[in-house]
Amino acid sequence: MNIAVLLKQSIDVQELMVDPDSDKIYLEEAPTKPGEIDLNAVEEAVRIKEKVGGKATLIMLSTWGSSGKRKREAREAIKRSLAMGLDDAIFIFGADGREVDTYVSAKVIAEKVREIEANLVLAGEGSEDNFTGLLPARVAAELGWPYVAYATSIEVEGDHLIVTRSLEDYEEKVKVKLPAVISVTQEINKPRIPKLMEIVKAGKKPVKEEEFNKKHESKLKIKSIKVPKVERKKVVIEGDLDEVLDKLLQALKEEGVI
Amino acid sequence: MADFDVIVVGAGPAGSVASYLLAKKGYTVLLVDRGKRVGSKNMFGGRLYAWSLQEVFPNFWEEAPVEREVKKEVLGFISGNEGVEVSLSWEPQAKSFTLLRAKFDEWLSQKAEDAGVEVISGIRVESPLIEGGKVKGIVAEGDERLESEVVVAADGVLSFMAEKAGLRPPLRKEDFAVGVKEVIELPKEKIEDRFGLEGKEGAAQLYIGFTGGVIGGGFIYTNLNTISLGVVARIGSLYESLDKVQYSMWNLLDEFKAHPMIRKYVRGGKLVEYSAHLIPETQFLREVKLYSDGIVLVGDAAGFCVNYGVTVRGMDFAIESAKAAAEAIDHALKSGGATSSNLSKYLELLNKGMMRELDQAKKAVDLMENPRIYTSYPNLIIKLMKHMFHVSGRPRKSLYEASKEFMKEESISLFTAIRDIWKMLRSL
Ligand SMILES: Cc1cc2nc3c(=O)[nH]c(=O)nc-3n(C[C@H](O)[C@H](O)[C@H](O)COP(=O)(O)OP(=O)(O)OC[C@H]3O[C@@H](n4cnc5c(N)ncnc54)[C@H](O)[C@@H]3O)c2cc1C
């Protein structure tokens, strides 16, 4: 098996700061980190490799600008995934999030998948910041491979995979012939936490760094990124405790909250 | 065989500088920090005195993420709603810079990494690895054991490494002061106008008198487009729990920020960060053993930090101690191993160097323990100034008469005042 794992650095939403007065979002200042579900994809690749052998390569297309800070964060994330057990990595750097929609990303990534002659692409079902969920499907389309989404388990049977997909009301088992693209959900596994010495050793695994090449034009242009407005009701309830509670419950009922 | 020659725990200034210097000497060095990103959770008041780092990286300020060079010192006395500010504008020969730790610590650790240090963040070290009474390495989270010839404990004020290696007694709250700080964003021009600065000049402003007699005070440091504003106070035996301390510290900070003299500096600013941290008290240093077989303590872990009541100096000492530690470790490893006796070179180097300044600083600290500094003297100064500027068209008492009266009001005898001043002159 020759696996390509897709990992995207997402904005760490928990550390994202917003200025409520001017609506300014401090995107540049916010750190990036690997998407949680992408780590499930990394873990699954390592598990498959452990079972049937082969090789697993990380492909990362960095999309949040090209500052030194972003590069360091990305390298750190790559090192962690290598420490989890991937063999090597391709790191495509220099793209601005506004230049690359999923259309462009898919083209760039598919090219790399062909280059390393992978026969299985694993990705998370969606990134943590944009969550378009489009990328794996687009990569499959670019490659002309079958695509199975929302996998909760993957089993290898010769040159086929048996993929379980968990859907809202039922579970589906799909048999798919390789090569294929699979997106995984968070239920599929629990990503391992690499040990210190594994991280140290991962620093010596090969990482190919490439400049992003602007040959494809994005179809989607982001015009602005804004904070959703939450209008407060600004109701003050006064009185003693019992009174306040009654009034509060009443108000909540009127609003249809309870 | 050991996994590394040296394992350094904690990537604050002490840890990064120690590992940088050791890597430069050709040793294999692992630097481990528990922060998700190096420096991400580290804090201090705001000012680094350049002397010790300057020897490691000459003119580091041209390259490092420092904010402003301090060229203005302000001392403020607060009493109720009133206050006095005394300000010095100067061209100090010994440079100092304001900075923000997250960026600065990351830069320093990057220097170490460039020199060949393995820098690993996001991993907590649980304890030293002890065999036969000697430190042989570390135990990292997940019970992972790593061996080294020597361990440098640079894990800061709470140093569990030092405690678990038996080099210092368990923590008592008397051994610490506590600081809380906010970083407030303001346009660069506003900062320069409000603080009377030009270009990359910075201000360091200290205030006492609003802590209700508690030893401590407030500080403001100007960064490029933020200001660091905070409060430092002795924990002492005032509070039963750290939670309560935190609570009252944040209240104190709010009061400080709302004072008519202070609020004009921060008006319209955006709170972008807040943090709290402990400060080791110098007297605690007496109970610390600085090294033993296979381990050396540096920086706050060793207690090399001086709390002058309001200002704290620790980064420069952390860096200086790291330099001595690196030299001592090099000496020990070349003389047959990191035994306690070979490592005694560390103390020797410290005694020749920064210990003298640290001792002197301790005297200043003793002076600052005087509670009158935090209540009576600020009141007195403000009363005198008010008296001087009071014009009502009627004759007033002479300044001498007035001071006698004010001193009585503040229950300071002439004798006490002379003694305080004498002590001050002697220790400075
Ligand atoms: C409110 C306040 C104001 C201050 N103001 C100033 C000032 O203006 N100027 C000045 O010079 N000094 C100031 N100081 C003092 C200064 O911050 C410290 O002296 C200095 O940071 C000490 O450096 P260090 O490298 O020894 O420790 P730290 O900077 O505390 O670094 C310790 C590092 O160890 C890591 N660590 C801790 N435990 C573990 C573990 N178990 N495993 C792995 N990693 C671990 C931490 O993540 C951290 O990165 C101030 C301190 C406070 C609290």
Coordinates of C-alpha atoms and ligand atoms in Angstrom, one line a residue, chain B residues 9-16 32-35 38-49 101 105 123-127 153-157 159-161 177-181 219 221 231-232 276-280 298-302 304-306 310-319 321, ligand 1:
Chain B
V9 CA 14.0 21.2 30.9
G10 CA 12.2 24.5 30.2
A11 CA 12.6 26.8 27.2
G12 CA 12.5 30.2 29.0
P13 CA 15.5 32.5 28.7
A14 CA 17.6 30.3 31.1
G15 CA 16.9 27.1 29.2
S16 CA 17.3 28.4 25.7
V32 CA 12.0 20.2 26.3
D33 CA 9.2 22.6 27.1
R34 CA 5.7 21.8 28.1
G35 CA 4.1 24.8 26.3
V38 CA 7.7 27.5 23.1
G39 CA 7.1 30.6 25.1
S40 CA 3.4 30.7 24.4
K41 CA 2.4 30.8 28.1
N42 CA 5.5 32.6 29.4
M43 CA 5.1 36.0 31.0
F44 CA 7.0 38.8 32.8
G45 CA 6.4 42.4 33.5
G46 CA 8.1 43.9 30.5
R47 CA 11.7 44.9 30.7
L48 CA 14.9 43.0 29.9
Y49 CA 18.2 44.5 31.0
R101 CA 7.8 37.0 26.0
D105 CA 11.2 33.3 23.9
I123 CA 5.8 17.7 26.3
R124 CA 5.8 17.9 30.0
V125 CA 8.8 16.5 32.0
E126 CA 7.5 14.7 35.0
S127 CA 10.6 14.4 37.1
A153 CA 16.6 22.4 35.4
A154 CA 15.3 25.6 33.8
D155 CA 11.7 24.9 34.5
G156 CA 11.0 28.2 36.2
V157 CA 9.7 29.3 39.6
S159 CA 10.6 23.9 39.5
F160 CA 9.4 20.4 40.3
M161 CA 12.7 19.2 38.9
A177 CA 5.1 37.1 45.2
V178 CA 2.5 37.1 42.5
G179 CA 2.0 39.2 39.5
V180 CA -0.9 39.8 37.1
K181 CA -0.7 41.6 33.9
F219 CA 3.8 48.8 36.5
Y221 CA 5.8 49.2 30.2
V231 CA 0.4 44.6 39.5
V232 CA 2.9 42.7 41.7
A276 CA -0.7 35.7 36.0
H277 CA 2.6 34.3 37.3
L278 CA 4.6 33.6 40.5
I279 CA 7.8 35.3 41.4
P280 CA 10.4 33.6 43.6
V298 CA 19.4 27.9 36.5
G299 CA 17.1 30.9 36.4
D300 CA 13.9 31.1 38.5
A301 CA 14.3 27.4 39.3
A302 CA 17.3 28.3 41.3
F304 CA 17.7 33.9 40.8
C305 CA 15.2 36.6 40.6
V306 CA 14.8 39.8 42.5
V310 CA 7.2 46.6 42.2
T311 CA 9.9 45.8 39.6
V312 CA 11.1 42.4 39.1
R313 CA 14.4 41.4 37.6
G314 CA 14.9 37.8 36.6
M315 CA 15.5 37.5 32.9
D316 CA 19.0 38.9 33.0
F317 CA 19.9 36.7 36.0
A318 CA 18.4 33.7 34.3
I319 CA 20.5 34.3 31.2
S321 CA 23.2 31.8 35.4
Ligands
LIG1 C1 4.7 39.7 37.1 C2 6.1 39.4 36.7 C3 6.9 40.5 36.2 C4 8.2 40.3 35.9 N1 8.9 41.3 35.4 C5 10.2 41.2 35.0 C6 10.9 42.2 34.3 O1 10.3 43.3 34.0 N2 12.2 42.0 34.0 C7 12.8 40.8 34.2 O2 14.0 40.7 33.9 N3 12.2 39.8 34.9 C8 10.9 39.9 35.2 N4 10.2 38.9 35.9 C9 10.9 37.7 36.2 C10 11.2 36.8 35.0 O3 9.9 36.5 34.3 C11 11.8 35.5 35.4 O4 12.8 35.7 36.3 C12 12.3 34.7 34.1 O5 11.3 34.4 33.3 C13 13.0 33.4 34.5 O6 13.4 32.7 33.4 P1 13.5 31.2 33.4 O7 14.0 30.8 32.1 O8 14.3 30.8 34.6 O9 12.1 30.6 33.7 P2 10.7 30.8 32.9 O10 10.8 32.0 32.0 O11 9.6 30.7 33.9 O12 10.6 29.5 31.9 C14 10.4 28.3 32.4 C15 10.0 27.4 31.3 O13 9.9 26.0 31.7 C16 8.8 25.4 31.2 N5 8.5 24.3 32.1 C17 8.1 24.4 33.4 N6 7.9 23.2 33.9 C18 8.1 22.3 32.9 C19 8.1 20.9 32.8 N7 7.7 20.2 33.9 N8 8.4 20.3 31.7 C20 8.7 21.0 30.6 N9 8.8 22.4 30.6 C21 8.5 23.0 31.8 C22 7.8 26.5 31.0 O14 6.9 26.2 30.0 C23 8.7 27.7 30.7 O15 8.8 27.9 29.3 C24 8.8 39.1 36.2 C25 8.1 38.0 36.6 C26 6.8 38.2 36.9 C27 6.0 37.0 37.4

